[in-house]
XYZ file of N, CA, C and O in Angstrom:
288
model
N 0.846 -1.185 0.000
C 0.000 0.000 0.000
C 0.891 1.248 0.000
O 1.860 1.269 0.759
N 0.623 2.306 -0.815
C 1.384 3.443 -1.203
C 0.527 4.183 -0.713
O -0.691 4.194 -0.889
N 1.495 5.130 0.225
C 1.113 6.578 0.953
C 1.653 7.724 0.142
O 2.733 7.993 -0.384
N -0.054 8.544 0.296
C 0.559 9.970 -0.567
C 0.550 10.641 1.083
O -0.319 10.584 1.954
N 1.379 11.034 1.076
C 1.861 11.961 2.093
C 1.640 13.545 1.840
O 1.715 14.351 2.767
N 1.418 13.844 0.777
C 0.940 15.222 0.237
C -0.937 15.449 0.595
O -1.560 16.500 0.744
N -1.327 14.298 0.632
C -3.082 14.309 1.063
C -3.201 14.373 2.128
O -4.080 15.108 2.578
N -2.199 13.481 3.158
C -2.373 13.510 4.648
C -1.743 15.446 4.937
O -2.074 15.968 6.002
N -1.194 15.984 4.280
C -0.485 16.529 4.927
C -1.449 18.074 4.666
O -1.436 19.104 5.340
N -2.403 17.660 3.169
C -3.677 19.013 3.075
C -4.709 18.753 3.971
O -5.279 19.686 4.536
N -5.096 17.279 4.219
C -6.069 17.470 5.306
C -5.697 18.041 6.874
O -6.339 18.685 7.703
N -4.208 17.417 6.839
C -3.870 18.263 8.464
C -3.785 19.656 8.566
O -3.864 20.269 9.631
N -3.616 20.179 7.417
C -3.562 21.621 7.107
C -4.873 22.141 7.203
O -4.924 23.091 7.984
N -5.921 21.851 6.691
C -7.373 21.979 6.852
C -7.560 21.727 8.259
O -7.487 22.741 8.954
N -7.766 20.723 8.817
C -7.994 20.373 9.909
C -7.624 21.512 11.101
O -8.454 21.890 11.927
N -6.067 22.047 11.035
C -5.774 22.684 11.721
C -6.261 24.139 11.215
O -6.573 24.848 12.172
N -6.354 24.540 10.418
C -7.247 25.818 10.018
C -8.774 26.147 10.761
O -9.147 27.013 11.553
N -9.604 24.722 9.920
C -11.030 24.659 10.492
C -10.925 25.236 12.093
O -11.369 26.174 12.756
N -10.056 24.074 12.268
C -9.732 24.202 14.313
C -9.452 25.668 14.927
O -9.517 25.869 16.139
N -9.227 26.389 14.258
C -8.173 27.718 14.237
C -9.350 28.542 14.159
O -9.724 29.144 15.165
N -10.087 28.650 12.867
C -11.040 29.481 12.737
C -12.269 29.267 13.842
O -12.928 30.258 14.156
N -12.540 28.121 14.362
C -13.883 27.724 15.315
C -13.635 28.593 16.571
O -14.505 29.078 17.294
N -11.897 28.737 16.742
C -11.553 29.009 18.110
C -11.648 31.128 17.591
O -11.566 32.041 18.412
N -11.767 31.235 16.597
C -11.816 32.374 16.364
C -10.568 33.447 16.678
O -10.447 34.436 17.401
N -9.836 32.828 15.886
C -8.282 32.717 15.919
C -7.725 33.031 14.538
O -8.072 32.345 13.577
N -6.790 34.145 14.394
C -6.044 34.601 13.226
C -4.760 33.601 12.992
O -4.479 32.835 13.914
N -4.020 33.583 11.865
C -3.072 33.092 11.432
C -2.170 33.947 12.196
O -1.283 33.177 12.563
N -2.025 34.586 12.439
C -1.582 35.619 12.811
C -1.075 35.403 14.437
O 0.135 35.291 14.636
N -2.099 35.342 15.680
C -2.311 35.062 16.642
C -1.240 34.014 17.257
O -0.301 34.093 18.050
N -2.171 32.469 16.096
C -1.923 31.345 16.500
C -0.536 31.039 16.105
O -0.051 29.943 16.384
N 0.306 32.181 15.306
C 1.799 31.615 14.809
C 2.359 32.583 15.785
O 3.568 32.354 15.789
N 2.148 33.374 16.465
C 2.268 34.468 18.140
C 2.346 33.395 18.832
O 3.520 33.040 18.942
N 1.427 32.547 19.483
C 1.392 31.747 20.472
C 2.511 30.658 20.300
O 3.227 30.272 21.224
N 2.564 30.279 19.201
C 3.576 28.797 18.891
C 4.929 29.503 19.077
O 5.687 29.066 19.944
N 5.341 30.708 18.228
C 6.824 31.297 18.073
C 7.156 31.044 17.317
O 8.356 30.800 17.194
N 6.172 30.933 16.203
C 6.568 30.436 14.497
C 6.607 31.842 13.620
O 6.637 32.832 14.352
N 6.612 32.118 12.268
C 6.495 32.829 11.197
C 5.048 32.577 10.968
O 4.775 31.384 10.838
N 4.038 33.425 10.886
C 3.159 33.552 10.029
C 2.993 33.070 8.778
O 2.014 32.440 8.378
N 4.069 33.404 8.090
C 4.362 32.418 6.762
C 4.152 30.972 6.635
O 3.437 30.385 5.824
N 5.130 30.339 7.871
C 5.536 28.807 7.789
C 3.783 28.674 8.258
O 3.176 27.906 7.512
N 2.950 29.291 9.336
C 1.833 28.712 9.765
C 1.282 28.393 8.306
O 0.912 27.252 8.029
N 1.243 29.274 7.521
C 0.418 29.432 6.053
C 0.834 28.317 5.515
O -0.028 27.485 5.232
N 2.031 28.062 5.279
C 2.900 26.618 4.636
C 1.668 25.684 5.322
O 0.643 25.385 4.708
N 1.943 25.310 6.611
C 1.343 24.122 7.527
C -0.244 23.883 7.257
O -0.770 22.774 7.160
N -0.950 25.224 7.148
C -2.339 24.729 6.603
C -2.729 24.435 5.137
O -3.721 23.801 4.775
N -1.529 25.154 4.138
C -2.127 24.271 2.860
C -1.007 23.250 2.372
O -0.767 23.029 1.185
N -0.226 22.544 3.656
C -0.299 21.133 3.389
C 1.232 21.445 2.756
O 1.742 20.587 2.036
N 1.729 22.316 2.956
C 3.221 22.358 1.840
C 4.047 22.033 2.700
O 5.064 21.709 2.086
N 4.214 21.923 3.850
C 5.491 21.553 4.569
C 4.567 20.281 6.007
O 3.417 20.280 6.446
N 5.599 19.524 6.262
C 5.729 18.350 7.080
C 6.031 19.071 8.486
O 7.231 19.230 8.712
N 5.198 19.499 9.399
C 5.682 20.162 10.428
C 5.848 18.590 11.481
O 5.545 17.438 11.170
N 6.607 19.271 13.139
C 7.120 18.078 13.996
C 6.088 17.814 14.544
O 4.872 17.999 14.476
N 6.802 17.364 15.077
C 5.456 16.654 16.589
C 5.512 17.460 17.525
O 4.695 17.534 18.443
N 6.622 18.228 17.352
C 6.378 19.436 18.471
C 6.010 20.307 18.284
O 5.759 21.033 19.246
N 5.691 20.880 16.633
C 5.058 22.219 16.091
C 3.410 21.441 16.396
O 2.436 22.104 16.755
N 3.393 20.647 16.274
C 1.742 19.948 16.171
C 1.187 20.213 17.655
O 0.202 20.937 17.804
N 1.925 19.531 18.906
C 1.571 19.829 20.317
C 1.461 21.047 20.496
O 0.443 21.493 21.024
N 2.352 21.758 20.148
C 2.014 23.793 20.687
C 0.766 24.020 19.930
O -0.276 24.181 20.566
N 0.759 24.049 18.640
C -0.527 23.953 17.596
C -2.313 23.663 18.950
O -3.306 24.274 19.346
N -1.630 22.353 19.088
C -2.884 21.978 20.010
C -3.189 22.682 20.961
O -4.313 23.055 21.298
N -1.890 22.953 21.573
C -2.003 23.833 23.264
C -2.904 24.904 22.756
O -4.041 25.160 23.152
N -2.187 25.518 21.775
C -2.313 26.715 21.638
C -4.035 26.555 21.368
O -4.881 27.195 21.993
N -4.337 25.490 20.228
C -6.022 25.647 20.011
C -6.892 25.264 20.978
O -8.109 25.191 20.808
N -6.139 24.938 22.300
C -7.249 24.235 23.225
C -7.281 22.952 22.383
O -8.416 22.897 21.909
N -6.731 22.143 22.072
C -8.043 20.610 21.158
C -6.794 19.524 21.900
O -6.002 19.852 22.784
N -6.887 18.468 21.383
C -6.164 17.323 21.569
C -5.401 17.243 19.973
O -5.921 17.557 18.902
N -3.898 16.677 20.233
C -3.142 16.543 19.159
C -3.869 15.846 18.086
O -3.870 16.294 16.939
N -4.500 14.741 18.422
C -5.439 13.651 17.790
C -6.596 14.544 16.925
O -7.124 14.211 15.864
N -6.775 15.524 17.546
C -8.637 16.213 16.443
C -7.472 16.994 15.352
O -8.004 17.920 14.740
N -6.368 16.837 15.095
C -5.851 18.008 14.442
C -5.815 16.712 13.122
O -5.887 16.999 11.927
N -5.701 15.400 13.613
C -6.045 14.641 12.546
C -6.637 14.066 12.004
O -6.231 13.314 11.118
N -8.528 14.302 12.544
C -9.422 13.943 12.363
C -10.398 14.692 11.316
O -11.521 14.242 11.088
């Protein structure tokens, strides 16, 4: 079985957007809270870059959610 890793990586981008916008939360804000670039956040929601497991946990902190809904 062949993984596209480019599909997993637009839905986590979505996922974490949707999540972002519910909390009523700017791109802006939520790349403030992590200590990221605004930019790279932009990368991370349409799926263009492979962020860590540790950009993903602050991600969560930061949205209030569980690491797990960011991949649901």
């Amino acid at each position: 079985m062949e993984i596209n890793l480019d599909s997993y990586l637009k839905k986590l981008g979505k996922n974490i957007s949707k999540i972002r916008k519910r909390n009523n939360m700017t791109q802006y804000k939520l790349a403030k809270e992590i200590f990221t670039d605004q930019s790279n956040l932009a990368r991370i929601e349409e799926g263009k870059v492979n962020p860590t497991v540790k950009t993903l946990a602050k991600i969560s902190v930061a949205l209030d959610c569980d690491i797990k809904d960011l991949f649901e």
